[in-house]
Short mmCIF file of N, CA and C in Angstrom, two decimals:
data_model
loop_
_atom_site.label_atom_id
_atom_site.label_comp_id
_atom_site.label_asym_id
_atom_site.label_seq_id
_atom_site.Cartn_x
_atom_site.Cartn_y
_atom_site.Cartn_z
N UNK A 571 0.86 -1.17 0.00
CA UNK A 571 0.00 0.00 0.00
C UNK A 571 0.90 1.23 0.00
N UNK A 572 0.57 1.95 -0.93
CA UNK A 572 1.51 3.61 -1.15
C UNK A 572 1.35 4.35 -0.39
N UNK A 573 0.30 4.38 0.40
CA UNK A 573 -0.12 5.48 1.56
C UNK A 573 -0.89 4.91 2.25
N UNK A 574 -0.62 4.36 3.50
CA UNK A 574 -1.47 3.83 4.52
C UNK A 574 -2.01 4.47 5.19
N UNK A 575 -2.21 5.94 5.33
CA UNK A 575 -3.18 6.82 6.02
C UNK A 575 -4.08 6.96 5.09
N UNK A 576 -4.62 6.55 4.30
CA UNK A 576 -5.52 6.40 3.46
C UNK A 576 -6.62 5.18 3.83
N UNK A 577 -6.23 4.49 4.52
CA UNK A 577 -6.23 3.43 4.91
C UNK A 577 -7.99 3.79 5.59
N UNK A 578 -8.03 4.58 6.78
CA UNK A 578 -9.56 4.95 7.09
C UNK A 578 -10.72 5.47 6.39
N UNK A 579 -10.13 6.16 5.27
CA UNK A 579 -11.55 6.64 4.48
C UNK A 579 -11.40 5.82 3.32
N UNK A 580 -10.46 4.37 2.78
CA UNK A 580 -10.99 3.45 2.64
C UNK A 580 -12.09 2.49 3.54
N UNK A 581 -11.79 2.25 4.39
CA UNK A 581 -12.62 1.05 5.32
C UNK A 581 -14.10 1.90 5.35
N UNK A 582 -14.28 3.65 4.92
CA UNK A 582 -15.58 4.01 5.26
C UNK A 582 -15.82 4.15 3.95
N UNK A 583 -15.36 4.21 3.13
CA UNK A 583 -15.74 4.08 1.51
C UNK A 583 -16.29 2.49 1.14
N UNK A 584 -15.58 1.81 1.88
CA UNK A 584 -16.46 0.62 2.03
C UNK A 584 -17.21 0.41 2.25
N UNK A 585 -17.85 0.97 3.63
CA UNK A 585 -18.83 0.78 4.03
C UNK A 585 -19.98 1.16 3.61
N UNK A 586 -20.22 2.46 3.20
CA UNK A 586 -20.90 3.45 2.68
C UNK A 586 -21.72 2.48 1.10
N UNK A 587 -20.02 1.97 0.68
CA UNK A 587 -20.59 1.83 -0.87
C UNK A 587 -21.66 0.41 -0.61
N UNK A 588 -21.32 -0.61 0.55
CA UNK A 588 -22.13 -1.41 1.11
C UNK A 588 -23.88 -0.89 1.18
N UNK A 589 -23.85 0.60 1.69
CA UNK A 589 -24.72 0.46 2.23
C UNK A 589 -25.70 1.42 1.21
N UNK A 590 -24.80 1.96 0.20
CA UNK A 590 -25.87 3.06 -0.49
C UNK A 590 -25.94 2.11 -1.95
N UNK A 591 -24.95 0.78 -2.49
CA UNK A 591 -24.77 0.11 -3.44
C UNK A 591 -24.60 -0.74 -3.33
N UNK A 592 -25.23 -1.56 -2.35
CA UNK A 592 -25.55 -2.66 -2.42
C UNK A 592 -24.07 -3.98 -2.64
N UNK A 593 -23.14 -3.02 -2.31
CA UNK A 593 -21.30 -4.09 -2.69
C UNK A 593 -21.82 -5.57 -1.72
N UNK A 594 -21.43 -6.08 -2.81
CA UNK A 594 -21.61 -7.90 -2.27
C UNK A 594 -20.55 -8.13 -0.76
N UNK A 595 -21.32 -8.66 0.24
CA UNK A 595 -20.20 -8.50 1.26
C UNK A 595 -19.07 -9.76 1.04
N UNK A 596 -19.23 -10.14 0.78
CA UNK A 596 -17.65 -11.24 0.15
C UNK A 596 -16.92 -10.19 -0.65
N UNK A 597 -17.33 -9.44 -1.72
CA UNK A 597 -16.32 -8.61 -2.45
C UNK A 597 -15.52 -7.72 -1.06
N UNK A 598 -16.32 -6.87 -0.22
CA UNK A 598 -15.63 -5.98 0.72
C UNK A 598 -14.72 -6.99 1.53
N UNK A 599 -15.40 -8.18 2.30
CA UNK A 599 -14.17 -8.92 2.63
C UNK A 599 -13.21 -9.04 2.30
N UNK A 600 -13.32 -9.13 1.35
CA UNK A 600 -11.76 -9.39 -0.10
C UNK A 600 -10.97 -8.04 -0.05
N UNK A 601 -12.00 -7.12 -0.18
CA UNK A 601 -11.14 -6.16 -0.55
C UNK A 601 -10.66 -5.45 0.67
N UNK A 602 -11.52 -5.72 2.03
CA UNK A 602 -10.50 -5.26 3.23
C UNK A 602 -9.60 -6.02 3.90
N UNK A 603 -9.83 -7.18 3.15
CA UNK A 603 -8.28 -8.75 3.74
C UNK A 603 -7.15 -8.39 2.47
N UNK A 604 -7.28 -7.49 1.62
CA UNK A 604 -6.03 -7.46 0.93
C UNK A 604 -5.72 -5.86 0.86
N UNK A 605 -6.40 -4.90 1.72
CA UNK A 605 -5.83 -3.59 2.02
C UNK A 605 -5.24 -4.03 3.15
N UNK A 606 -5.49 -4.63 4.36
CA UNK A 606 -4.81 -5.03 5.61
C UNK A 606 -4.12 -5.84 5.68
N UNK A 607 -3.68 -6.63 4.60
CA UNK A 607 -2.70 -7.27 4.05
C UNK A 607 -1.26 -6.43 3.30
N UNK A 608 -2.22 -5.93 2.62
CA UNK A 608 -1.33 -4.75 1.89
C UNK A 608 -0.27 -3.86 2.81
N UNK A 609 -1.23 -3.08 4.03
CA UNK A 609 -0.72 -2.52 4.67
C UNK A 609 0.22 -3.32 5.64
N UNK A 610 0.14 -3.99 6.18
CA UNK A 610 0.65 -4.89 7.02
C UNK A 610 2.49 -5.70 6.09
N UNK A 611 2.41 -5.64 4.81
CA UNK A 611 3.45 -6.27 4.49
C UNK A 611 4.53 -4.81 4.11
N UNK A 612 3.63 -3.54 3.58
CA UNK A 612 4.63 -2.36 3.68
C UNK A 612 4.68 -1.94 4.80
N UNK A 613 4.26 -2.21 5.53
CA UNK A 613 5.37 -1.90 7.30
C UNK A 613 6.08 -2.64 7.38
N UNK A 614 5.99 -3.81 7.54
CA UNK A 614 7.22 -4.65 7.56
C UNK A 614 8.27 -4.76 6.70
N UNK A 615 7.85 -4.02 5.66
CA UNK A 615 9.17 -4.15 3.97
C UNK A 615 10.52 -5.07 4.52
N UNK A 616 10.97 -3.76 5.74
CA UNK A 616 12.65 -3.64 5.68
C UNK A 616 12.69 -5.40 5.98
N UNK A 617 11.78 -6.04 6.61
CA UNK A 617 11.85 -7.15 7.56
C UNK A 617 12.13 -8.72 6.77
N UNK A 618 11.58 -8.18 5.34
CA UNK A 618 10.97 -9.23 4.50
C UNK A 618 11.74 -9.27 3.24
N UNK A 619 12.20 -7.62 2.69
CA UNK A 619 12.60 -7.53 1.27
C UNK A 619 13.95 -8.17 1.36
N UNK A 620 13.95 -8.96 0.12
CA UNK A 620 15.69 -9.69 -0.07
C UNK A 620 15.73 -10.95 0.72
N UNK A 621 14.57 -11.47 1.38
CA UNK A 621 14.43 -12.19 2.12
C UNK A 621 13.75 -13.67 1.55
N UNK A 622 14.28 -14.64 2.25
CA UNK A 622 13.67 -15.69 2.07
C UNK A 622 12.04 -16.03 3.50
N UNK A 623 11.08 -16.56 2.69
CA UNK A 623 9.47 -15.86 3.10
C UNK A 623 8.91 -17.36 3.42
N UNK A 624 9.01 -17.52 5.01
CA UNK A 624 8.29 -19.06 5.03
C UNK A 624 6.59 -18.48 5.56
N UNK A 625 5.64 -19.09 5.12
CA UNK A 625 4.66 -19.16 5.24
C UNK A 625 4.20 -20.60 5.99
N UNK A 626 3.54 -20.05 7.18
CA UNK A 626 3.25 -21.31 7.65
C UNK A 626 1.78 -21.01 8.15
N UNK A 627 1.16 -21.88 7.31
CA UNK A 627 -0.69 -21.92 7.51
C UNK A 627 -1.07 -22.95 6.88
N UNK A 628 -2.47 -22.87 6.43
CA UNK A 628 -3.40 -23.35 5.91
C UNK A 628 -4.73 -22.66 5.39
N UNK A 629 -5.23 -22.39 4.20
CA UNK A 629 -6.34 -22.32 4.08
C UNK A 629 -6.40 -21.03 3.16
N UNK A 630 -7.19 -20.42 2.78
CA UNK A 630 -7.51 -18.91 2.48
C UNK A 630 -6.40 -17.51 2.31
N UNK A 631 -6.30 -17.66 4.11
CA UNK A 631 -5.36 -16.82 4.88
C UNK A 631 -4.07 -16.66 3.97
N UNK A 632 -3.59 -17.83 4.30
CA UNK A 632 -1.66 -17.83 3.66
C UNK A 632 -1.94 -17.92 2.33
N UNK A 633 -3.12 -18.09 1.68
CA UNK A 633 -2.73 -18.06 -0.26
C UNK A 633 -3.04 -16.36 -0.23
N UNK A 634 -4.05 -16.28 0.06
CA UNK A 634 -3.79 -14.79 0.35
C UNK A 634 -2.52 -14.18 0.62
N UNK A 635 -1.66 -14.08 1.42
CA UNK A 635 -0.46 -13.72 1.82
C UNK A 635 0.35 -13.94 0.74
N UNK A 636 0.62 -15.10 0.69
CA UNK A 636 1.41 -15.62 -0.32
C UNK A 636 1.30 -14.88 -1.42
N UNK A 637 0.10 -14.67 -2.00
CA UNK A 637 -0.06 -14.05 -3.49
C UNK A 637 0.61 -12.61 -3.49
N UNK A 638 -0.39 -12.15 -2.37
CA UNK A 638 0.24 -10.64 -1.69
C UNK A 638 1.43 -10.72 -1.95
N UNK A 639 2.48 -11.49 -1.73
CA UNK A 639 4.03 -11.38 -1.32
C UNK A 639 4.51 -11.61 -2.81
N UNK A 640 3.55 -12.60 -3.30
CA UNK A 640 4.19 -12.55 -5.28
C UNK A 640 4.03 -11.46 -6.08
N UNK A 641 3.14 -10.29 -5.29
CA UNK A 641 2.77 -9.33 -6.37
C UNK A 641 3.62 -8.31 -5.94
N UNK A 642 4.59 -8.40 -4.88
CA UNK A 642 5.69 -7.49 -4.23
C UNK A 642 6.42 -7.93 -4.77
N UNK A 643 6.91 -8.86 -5.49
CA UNK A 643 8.59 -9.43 -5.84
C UNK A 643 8.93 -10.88 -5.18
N UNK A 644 8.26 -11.08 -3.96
CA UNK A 644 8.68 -11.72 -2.88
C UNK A 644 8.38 -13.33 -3.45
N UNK A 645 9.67 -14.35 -2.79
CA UNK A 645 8.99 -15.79 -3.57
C UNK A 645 8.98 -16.54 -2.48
N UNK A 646 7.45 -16.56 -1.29
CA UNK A 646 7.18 -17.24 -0.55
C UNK A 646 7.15 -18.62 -0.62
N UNK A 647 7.47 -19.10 0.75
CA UNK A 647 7.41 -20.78 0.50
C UNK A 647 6.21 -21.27 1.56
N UNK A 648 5.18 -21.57 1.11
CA UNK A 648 3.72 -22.22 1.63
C UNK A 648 4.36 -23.32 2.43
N UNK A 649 4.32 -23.78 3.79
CA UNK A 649 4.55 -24.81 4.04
C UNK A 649 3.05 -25.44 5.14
N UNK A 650 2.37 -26.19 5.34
CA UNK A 650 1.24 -26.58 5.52
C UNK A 650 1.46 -26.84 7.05
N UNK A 651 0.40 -25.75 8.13
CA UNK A 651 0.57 -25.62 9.25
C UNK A 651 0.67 -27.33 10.26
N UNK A 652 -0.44 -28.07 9.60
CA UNK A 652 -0.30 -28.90 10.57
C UNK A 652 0.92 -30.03 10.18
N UNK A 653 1.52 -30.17 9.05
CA UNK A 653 2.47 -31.19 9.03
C UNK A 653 3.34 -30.54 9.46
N UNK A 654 3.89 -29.50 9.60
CA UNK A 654 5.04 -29.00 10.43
C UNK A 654 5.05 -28.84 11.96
N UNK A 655 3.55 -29.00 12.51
CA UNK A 655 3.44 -29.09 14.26
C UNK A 655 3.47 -30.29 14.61
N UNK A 656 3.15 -31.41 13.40
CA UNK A 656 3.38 -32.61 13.68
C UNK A 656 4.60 -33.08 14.02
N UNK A 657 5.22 -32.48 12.87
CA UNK A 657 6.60 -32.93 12.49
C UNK A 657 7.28 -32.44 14.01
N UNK A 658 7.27 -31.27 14.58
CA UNK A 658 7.54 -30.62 15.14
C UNK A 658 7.61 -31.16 16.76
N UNK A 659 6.42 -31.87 17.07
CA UNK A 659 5.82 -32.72 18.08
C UNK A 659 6.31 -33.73 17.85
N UNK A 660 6.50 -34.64 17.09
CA UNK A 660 7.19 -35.79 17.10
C UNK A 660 8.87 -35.93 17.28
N UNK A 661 9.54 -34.71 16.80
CA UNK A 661 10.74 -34.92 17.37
C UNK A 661 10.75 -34.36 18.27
N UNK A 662 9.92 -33.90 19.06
CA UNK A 662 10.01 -32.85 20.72
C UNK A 662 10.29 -34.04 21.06
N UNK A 663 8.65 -35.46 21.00
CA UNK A 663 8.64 -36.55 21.90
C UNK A 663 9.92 -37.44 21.05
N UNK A 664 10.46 -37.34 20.36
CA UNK A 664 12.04 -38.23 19.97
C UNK A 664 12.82 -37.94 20.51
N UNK A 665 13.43 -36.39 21.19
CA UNK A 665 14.07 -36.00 22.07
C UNK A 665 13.92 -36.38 23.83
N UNK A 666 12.55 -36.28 24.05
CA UNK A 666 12.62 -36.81 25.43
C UNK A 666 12.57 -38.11 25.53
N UNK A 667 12.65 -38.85 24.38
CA UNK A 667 12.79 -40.39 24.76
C UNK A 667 13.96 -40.96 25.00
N UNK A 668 14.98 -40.06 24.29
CA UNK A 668 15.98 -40.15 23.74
C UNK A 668 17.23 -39.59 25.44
N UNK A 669 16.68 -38.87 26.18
CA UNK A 669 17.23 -38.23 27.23
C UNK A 669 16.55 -38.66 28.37
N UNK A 670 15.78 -39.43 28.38
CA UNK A 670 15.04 -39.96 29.86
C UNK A 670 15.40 -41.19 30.00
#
């Protein structure tokens, strides 16, 4: 996002257009999960740019993100929340078997 103080009389331009034009509320969803997306990844720039981008979710959320981050330059890597807590949990309990 180029100007994130812009950011409030979007969310009421939304609303408004909801309420005087009838905007499909799935479209405004969309379009306020990828301004707060938007905004949220140009604050962080310095944190992310040149960077390697793990994504760890499932569902909606992280393709969202993800895309977000392809239309910045950025080449995220999707990795799928629950096989990595698995993964994650199983060598916790491989470690304490391993030391008790």
């Amino acid at each position: 996002m180029t100007a994130p103080a812009q950011l409030t009389a979007r969310l009421f331009s939304l609303r408004a257009e909801g309420l005087l034009h009838g905007l499909d509320a799935a479209i405004a969803r969309a379009r306020l999960s990828g301004w707060l997306i938007g905004l949220e990844l140009a604050g962080t720039r310095p944190y992310w740019l040149g960077q390697n981008v793990a994504l760890i979710g499932d569902g909606a959320l992280t393709d969202r993100y993800a895309q977000a981050l392809r239309v910045v330059g950025a080449l995220p890597a999707v990795t799928d929340a629950t096989r990595v807590t698995l993964a994650g949990l199983t060598a916790a309990r491989m470690q304490m078997k391993g030391t008790t």
